[in-house]
Tab-separated table of C-alpha atoms in Angstrom:
chain	number	residue	atom	x	y	z
A	1	MET	CA	35.531	-34.190	-39.248
A	2	ALA	CA	37.496	-31.872	-36.951
A	3	PRO	CA	35.721	-30.975	-33.685
A	4	ARG	CA	33.682	-27.873	-33.103
A	5	GLU	CA	34.551	-26.864	-29.577
A	6	LEU	CA	35.474	-24.011	-27.280
A	7	VAL	CA	38.766	-24.239	-25.382
A	8	VAL	CA	38.633	-21.946	-22.349
A	9	LEU	CA	41.933	-20.268	-21.451
A	10	GLY	CA	40.790	-17.799	-18.793
A	11	THR	CA	37.605	-16.822	-16.986
A	12	ALA	CA	38.377	-13.899	-14.659
A	13	SER	CA	37.071	-10.366	-14.971
A	14	GLN	CA	39.272	-7.312	-14.333
A	15	VAL	CA	42.000	-9.120	-12.356
A	16	PRO	CA	43.083	-12.772	-12.275
A	17	THR	CA	42.739	-14.946	-9.188
A	18	ALA	CA	44.726	-17.933	-7.967
A	19	ARG	CA	42.320	-20.142	-9.914
A	20	ARG	CA	41.220	-17.984	-12.819
A	21	ASN	CA	43.414	-16.423	-15.503
A	22	HIS	CA	42.473	-13.343	-17.484
A	23	ASN	CA	40.173	-13.931	-20.465
A	24	GLY	CA	41.034	-16.098	-23.438
A	25	TYR	CA	38.908	-18.409	-25.590
A	26	VAL	CA	39.853	-20.588	-28.571
A	27	LEU	CA	37.126	-21.699	-30.950
A	28	ARG	CA	37.937	-24.722	-33.067
A	29	TRP	CA	35.508	-24.867	-35.956
A	30	ASP	CA	36.416	-27.520	-38.525
A	31	ASP	CA	39.695	-26.275	-40.035
A	32	LEU	CA	39.302	-22.742	-38.627
A	33	THR	CA	40.810	-21.687	-35.279
A	34	VAL	CA	39.831	-18.347	-33.729
A	35	LEU	CA	41.257	-16.804	-30.553
A	36	PHE	CA	38.890	-14.434	-28.751
A	37	ASP	CA	40.038	-11.798	-26.236
A	38	PRO	CA	43.654	-12.723	-25.392
A	39	GLY	CA	44.028	-11.324	-21.879
A	40	GLU	CA	47.256	-11.287	-19.911
A	41	GLY	CA	48.741	-14.780	-19.588
A	42	THR	CA	47.162	-16.158	-22.758
A	43	GLN	CA	50.482	-17.314	-24.188
A	44	ARG	CA	51.056	-19.639	-21.227
A	45	GLN	CA	47.442	-20.813	-21.178
A	46	LEU	CA	47.735	-21.830	-24.826
A	47	VAL	CA	50.641	-24.076	-23.863
A	48	ARG	CA	48.702	-25.568	-20.961
A	49	ALA	CA	45.672	-26.197	-23.187
A	50	GLY	CA	47.743	-27.786	-25.950
A	51	VAL	CA	46.843	-25.155	-28.552
A	52	SER	CA	49.717	-24.072	-30.777
A	53	ALA	CA	49.977	-20.360	-31.490
A	54	PRO	CA	50.669	-20.916	-35.216
A	55	SER	CA	47.374	-22.826	-35.532
A	56	ILE	CA	45.409	-19.636	-34.816
A	57	ASP	CA	43.919	-18.185	-37.995
A	58	ARG	CA	42.129	-15.157	-36.554
A	59	ILE	CA	42.218	-13.137	-33.343
A	60	CYS	CA	39.015	-11.301	-32.365
A	61	VAL	CA	39.311	-8.621	-29.681
A	62	THR	CA	36.030	-7.305	-28.285
A	63	HIS	CA	37.485	-4.170	-26.685
A	64	ALA	CA	40.722	-2.634	-25.429
A	65	HIS	CA	40.339	-3.169	-21.678
A	66	GLY	CA	43.434	-4.930	-20.374
A	67	ASP	CA	41.788	-8.159	-19.236
A	68	HIS	CA	40.735	-8.737	-22.849
A	69	CYS	CA	43.830	-7.709	-24.818
A	70	LEU	CA	47.068	-7.526	-22.787
A	71	GLY	CA	48.030	-11.020	-23.926
A	72	LEU	CA	48.059	-9.978	-27.584
A	73	PRO	CA	51.771	-9.021	-27.745
A	74	GLY	CA	52.843	-12.390	-26.352
A	75	VAL	CA	50.613	-14.379	-28.697
A	76	LEU	CA	51.895	-12.514	-31.760
A	77	LEU	CA	55.503	-12.952	-30.617
A	78	LYS	CA	54.949	-16.667	-29.951
A	79	ARG	CA	53.636	-17.112	-33.497
A	80	SER	CA	56.815	-15.511	-34.844
A	81	ILE	CA	59.083	-17.633	-32.651
A	82	ASP	CA	57.237	-20.770	-33.748
A	83	GLN	CA	57.527	-19.661	-37.393
A	84	ALA	CA	53.853	-19.509	-38.272
A	85	SER	CA	53.446	-20.093	-41.997
A	86	SER	CA	51.156	-17.106	-42.584
A	87	PRO	CA	50.167	-13.888	-40.764
A	88	VAL	CA	47.201	-14.036	-38.421
A	89	THR	CA	44.189	-11.797	-39.132
A	90	LEU	CA	43.373	-9.440	-36.263
A	91	HIS	CA	39.878	-8.007	-35.706
A	92	TYR	CA	39.120	-5.273	-33.158
A	93	PRO	CA	36.877	-2.187	-32.829
A	94	GLU	CA	37.877	0.546	-35.272
A	95	GLN	CA	37.849	3.071	-32.405
A	96	SER	CA	40.593	1.080	-30.630
A	97	ARG	CA	43.123	1.308	-33.457
A	98	ALA	CA	45.574	3.403	-31.393
A	99	GLU	CA	45.547	0.968	-28.451
A	100	ILE	CA	46.091	-2.017	-30.751
A	101	ALA	CA	49.014	-0.241	-32.416
A	102	VAL	CA	50.678	0.125	-29.002
A	103	LEU	CA	50.066	-3.538	-28.173
A	104	ARG	CA	51.552	-4.679	-31.475
A	105	ARG	CA	54.818	-2.916	-30.632
A	106	ALA	CA	54.904	-3.773	-26.924
A	107	GLY	CA	58.082	-5.522	-25.754
A	108	LEU	CA	59.940	-5.133	-29.054
A	109	PRO	CA	63.481	-3.693	-29.351
A	110	ALA	CA	63.675	-0.163	-30.708
A	111	GLY	CA	63.275	-0.181	-34.473
A	112	ALA	CA	62.144	-3.820	-34.659
A	113	PRO	CA	59.083	-4.410	-36.850
A	114	PRO	CA	55.903	-5.765	-35.251
A	115	ALA	CA	55.120	-9.442	-35.660
A	116	PRO	CA	53.384	-10.238	-38.973
A	117	CYS	CA	49.673	-9.564	-38.729
A	118	VAL	CA	46.835	-8.563	-41.048
A	119	GLU	CA	44.769	-5.899	-39.287
A	120	ALA	CA	41.050	-5.910	-40.082
A	121	PRO	CA	39.397	-3.390	-37.738
A	122	VAL	CA	35.641	-3.622	-37.269
A	123	ASP	CA	33.366	-0.615	-37.739
A	124	ALA	CA	30.240	-2.217	-36.312
A	125	GLY	CA	26.675	-1.053	-35.927
A	126	VAL	CA	23.770	-2.418	-33.892
A	127	GLU	CA	22.902	-5.013	-36.542
A	128	PRO	CA	25.523	-7.722	-37.109
A	129	GLY	CA	27.611	-6.862	-40.156
A	130	LEU	CA	29.929	-9.029	-42.206
A	131	VAL	CA	33.555	-9.088	-41.039
A	132	ALA	CA	34.983	-12.034	-42.966
A	133	THR	CA	34.061	-15.174	-44.874
A	134	ASP	CA	35.998	-18.122	-46.217
A	135	ALA	CA	36.743	-18.630	-49.885
A	136	ALA	CA	34.393	-21.605	-50.131
A	137	GLY	CA	31.514	-19.722	-48.504
A	138	ARG	CA	31.202	-22.236	-45.661
A	139	TRP	CA	31.006	-19.648	-42.878
A	140	ARG	CA	30.633	-15.946	-42.185
A	141	LEU	CA	32.053	-13.939	-39.284
A	142	LEU	CA	29.847	-11.036	-38.208
A	143	ALA	CA	30.159	-8.324	-35.545
A	144	ALA	CA	27.913	-5.799	-33.821
A	145	ALA	CA	28.542	-2.912	-31.418
A	146	LEU	CA	27.811	-3.706	-27.763
A	147	ASP	CA	26.961	-1.342	-24.881
A	148	HIS	CA	30.029	-1.035	-22.642
A	149	ARG	CA	32.099	1.769	-21.142
A	150	ALA	CA	34.616	1.462	-23.990
A	151	PRO	CA	34.029	0.791	-27.694
A	152	ALA	CA	33.173	-2.904	-27.785
A	153	VAL	CA	31.939	-5.424	-30.319
A	154	GLY	CA	30.546	-8.938	-30.119
A	155	TYR	CA	31.093	-11.637	-32.707
A	156	ARG	CA	28.999	-14.285	-34.435
A	157	LEU	CA	30.351	-17.171	-36.530
A	158	GLN	CA	27.612	-18.522	-38.758
A	159	GLU	CA	27.834	-21.639	-40.894
A	160	SER	CA	26.117	-21.435	-44.275
A	161	ASP	CA	22.889	-23.380	-44.606
A	162	GLY	CA	23.118	-26.652	-46.493
A	163	VAL	CA	21.341	-29.949	-46.962
A	164	ARG	CA	21.496	-33.390	-45.401
A	165	MET	CA	21.167	-36.448	-47.579
A	166	LEU	CA	18.342	-38.906	-46.795
A	167	PRO	CA	19.599	-42.511	-47.124
A	168	ASP	CA	16.172	-44.030	-47.725
A	169	ARG	CA	15.418	-41.635	-50.585
A	170	LEU	CA	18.884	-42.122	-52.084
A	171	ALA	CA	18.344	-45.869	-52.065
A	172	ALA	CA	14.888	-45.543	-53.618
A	173	ALA	CA	16.312	-43.311	-56.353
A	174	GLY	CA	19.196	-45.708	-56.994
A	175	VAL	CA	21.880	-43.143	-56.133
A	176	GLU	CA	24.959	-44.593	-54.469
A	177	GLY	CA	28.733	-44.362	-54.210
A	178	PRO	CA	30.429	-41.453	-56.034
A	179	ASP	CA	27.096	-40.408	-57.535
A	180	VAL	CA	26.031	-39.068	-54.121
A	181	GLY	CA	28.889	-36.553	-54.150
A	182	ARG	CA	28.182	-35.595	-57.750
A	183	LEU	CA	24.551	-34.951	-56.907
A	184	GLN	CA	25.553	-32.742	-53.957
A	185	ARG	CA	27.940	-30.719	-56.106
A	186	GLU	CA	25.818	-30.403	-59.248
A	187	GLY	CA	22.260	-30.385	-57.863
A	188	ARG	CA	20.925	-32.924	-60.356
A	189	LEU	CA	22.009	-36.262	-61.733
A	190	THR	CA	21.053	-38.133	-64.896
A	191	LEU	CA	20.961	-41.922	-64.493
A	192	THR	CA	20.409	-44.617	-67.096
A	193	GLY	CA	18.173	-47.517	-66.081
A	194	GLY	CA	18.467	-51.160	-67.104
A	195	ASP	CA	16.009	-50.510	-69.911
A	196	GLY	CA	18.284	-47.821	-71.337
A	197	ARG	CA	15.950	-44.973	-70.406
A	198	GLU	CA	17.346	-41.885	-68.723
A	199	ARG	CA	15.865	-40.318	-65.598
A	200	VAL	CA	16.812	-37.232	-63.619
A	201	VAL	CA	17.302	-37.197	-59.845
A	202	ARG	CA	17.232	-33.744	-58.243
A	203	LEU	CA	19.058	-32.905	-55.018
A	204	GLU	CA	15.855	-31.674	-53.367
A	205	ASP	CA	14.237	-35.072	-54.045
A	206	VAL	CA	16.718	-36.942	-51.820
A	207	SER	CA	17.699	-34.356	-49.194
A	208	ALA	CA	16.318	-32.032	-46.532
A	209	PRO	CA	17.407	-28.488	-45.616
A	210	ARG	CA	20.111	-28.307	-42.946
A	211	ARG	CA	20.403	-25.115	-40.933
A	212	GLY	CA	23.955	-23.898	-40.446
A	213	GLN	CA	25.318	-23.926	-36.899
A	214	VAL	CA	25.998	-20.663	-35.049
A	215	PHE	CA	28.539	-19.616	-32.415
A	216	ALA	CA	28.062	-16.284	-30.614
A	217	PHE	CA	30.504	-14.400	-28.391
A	218	VAL	CA	28.977	-11.635	-26.259
A	219	MET	CA	31.451	-10.154	-23.842
A	220	ASP	CA	31.386	-6.953	-21.751
A	221	THR	CA	28.038	-5.272	-22.319
A	222	ARG	CA	24.773	-4.180	-20.808
A	223	PRO	CA	21.644	-5.866	-22.215
A	224	CYS	CA	21.152	-4.413	-25.698
A	225	ALA	CA	19.651	-5.112	-29.118
A	226	ALA	CA	23.046	-5.961	-30.614
A	227	ALA	CA	23.588	-8.723	-28.044
A	228	ASP	CA	20.141	-10.122	-28.887
A	229	ALA	CA	20.943	-10.125	-32.605
A	230	LEU	CA	24.335	-11.785	-32.155
A	231	ALA	CA	22.872	-14.530	-29.947
A	232	GLU	CA	19.834	-15.268	-32.138
A	233	GLY	CA	19.537	-19.026	-32.673
A	234	ALA	CA	23.075	-19.721	-31.423
A	235	ASP	CA	24.009	-23.348	-30.902
A	236	LEU	CA	26.739	-22.211	-28.484
A	237	LEU	CA	26.496	-18.791	-26.841
A	238	VAL	CA	29.417	-17.502	-24.760
A	239	ALA	CA	28.340	-14.642	-22.511
A	240	GLU	CA	29.950	-12.705	-19.715
A	241	SER	CA	28.271	-12.912	-16.305
A	242	THR	CA	30.358	-10.598	-14.180
A	243	TYR	CA	27.785	-10.112	-11.438
A	244	LEU	CA	24.971	-11.946	-9.694
A	245	HIS	CA	21.546	-10.396	-10.016
A	246	PRO	CA	21.322	-8.806	-6.535
A	247	ASP	CA	24.148	-6.583	-7.803
A	248	SER	CA	22.393	-5.657	-11.046
A	249	SER	CA	22.846	-1.953	-10.268
A	250	LEU	CA	26.619	-2.467	-10.360
A	251	ALA	CA	26.302	-4.368	-13.623
A	252	GLU	CA	24.393	-1.459	-15.128
A	253	ALA	CA	26.870	1.108	-13.833
A	254	TYR	CA	29.940	-0.697	-15.159
A	255	GLY	CA	28.469	-2.015	-18.406
A	256	HIS	CA	28.114	-5.709	-17.648
A	257	LEU	CA	25.611	-8.569	-17.446
A	258	THR	CA	24.461	-10.536	-14.441
A	259	ALA	CA	24.225	-14.317	-14.699
A	260	ARG	CA	20.441	-14.031	-14.830
A	261	GLN	CA	20.633	-11.483	-17.649
A	262	ALA	CA	22.925	-13.843	-19.566
A	263	GLY	CA	20.318	-16.572	-19.089
A	264	GLU	CA	17.571	-14.226	-20.272
A	265	LEU	CA	19.679	-13.380	-23.326
A	266	ALA	CA	20.011	-17.081	-24.185
A	267	ALA	CA	16.318	-17.767	-23.616
A	268	LYS	CA	15.162	-14.809	-25.705
A	269	ALA	CA	17.544	-15.767	-28.514
A	270	GLY	CA	16.467	-19.403	-28.593
A	271	ALA	CA	20.054	-20.520	-28.005
A	272	ARG	CA	20.857	-24.170	-27.335
A	273	ARG	CA	23.735	-23.980	-24.849
A	274	LEU	CA	25.002	-21.065	-22.740
A	275	VAL	CA	28.591	-20.734	-21.534
A	276	LEU	CA	29.070	-18.328	-18.618
A	277	THR	CA	32.439	-16.706	-17.950
A	278	HIS	CA	34.133	-13.411	-16.901
A	279	PHE	CA	33.335	-13.810	-13.201
A	280	SER	CA	33.935	-11.092	-10.623
A	281	ARG	CA	36.246	-12.148	-7.801
A	282	ARG	CA	33.800	-10.672	-5.255
A	283	TYR	CA	31.908	-13.992	-5.308
A	284	GLY	CA	34.902	-16.316	-4.894
A	285	ASP	CA	35.875	-18.953	-7.440
A	286	ASP	CA	32.749	-21.132	-7.442
A	287	GLY	CA	31.207	-20.684	-10.883
A	288	GLU	CA	28.244	-22.866	-9.986
A	289	VAL	CA	26.555	-19.975	-8.172
A	290	PHE	CA	26.388	-18.172	-11.533
A	291	ALA	CA	25.107	-21.282	-13.291
A	292	ARG	CA	22.312	-21.762	-10.751
A	293	GLU	CA	21.127	-18.192	-11.221
A	294	ALA	CA	21.136	-18.458	-15.029
A	295	ARG	CA	19.304	-21.815	-14.906
A	296	GLU	CA	16.337	-20.065	-13.311
A	297	VAL	CA	15.531	-18.793	-16.819
A	298	PHE	CA	17.511	-21.074	-19.195
A	299	PRO	CA	18.215	-24.803	-18.804
A	300	ASP	CA	21.498	-25.667	-20.576
A	301	VAL	CA	24.144	-23.613	-18.752
A	302	VAL	CA	27.850	-24.294	-18.294
A	303	ALA	CA	29.842	-22.047	-15.931
A	304	VAL	CA	33.374	-22.709	-17.127
A	305	ASP	CA	36.725	-22.941	-15.384
A	306	ASP	CA	40.111	-22.337	-16.971
A	307	LEU	CA	41.139	-25.074	-19.429
A	308	ASP	CA	37.618	-26.465	-19.780
A	309	VAL	CA	36.581	-27.669	-23.232
A	310	VAL	CA	32.927	-27.216	-24.242
A	311	SER	CA	31.569	-28.876	-27.364
A	312	VAL	CA	29.205	-27.181	-29.776
A	313	PRO	CA	25.965	-29.202	-29.418
A	314	PRO	CA	25.492	-31.724	-32.229
A	315	ARG	CA	23.004	-30.858	-34.908
A	316	ALA	CA	19.418	-31.260	-33.822
């Protein structure tokens, strides 16, 4: 099974520092790879992190502020240079269509076509709405409108619910080998006993419900109902924490969260692990000060640095 993990490319807000690049986050989820918020310098950070540009299936932009999108032209160009086998799908707020159009043409010679890309703008409301799903129905990508100074959306990747097989019940029912897979696919299995009599084994008799895992990405926003809905029950919640709580008035004025508010968001949502990022340079480069503040209200907090890799917690 491929890993489910977050590869952190950049963690700065507004401007980069000597230690922190502009935003950029790669989610590896089984055979799906999603790039969130490619800020300036993302192309180089992908190289440093060992993530190939052609491996990216979808790019999700939360809003059109430069620290979240100025790396888009380079990433699209790098995919073309590396001869990606298929166009990437690009999600962004519907209201930012004009800005994205400019970014898609940035740096190109006059008359040259933009790099191949399937645009799928998001017209989001307060409640998370469906953006995309895979053909097999294994996951759904949802988005909701956040509360920032520019049109902004947050994203939620939600695995479909399933079942987990119970070895002791399988053994008691005499189901083994290829029959286990057949039972999972078909929901029931007819077996013939040594006495020649047939009996039916149902999937629900030898399994238990398995809740699908959830990843949530809540970037620039004030506390709002949409952020709560996106984060609900998340196994891994990525949230901005631009300010520390003594500066909560600045966070409110500029449309951001404090580290404590990010912790409160995770606690209210019943999340399992919180990743803090998007740090203001006013506090220096020590992310642990943000983590300590968030841990006052939520226990499992990781304040990330560039090139960190954070695993999605294993199933409970």
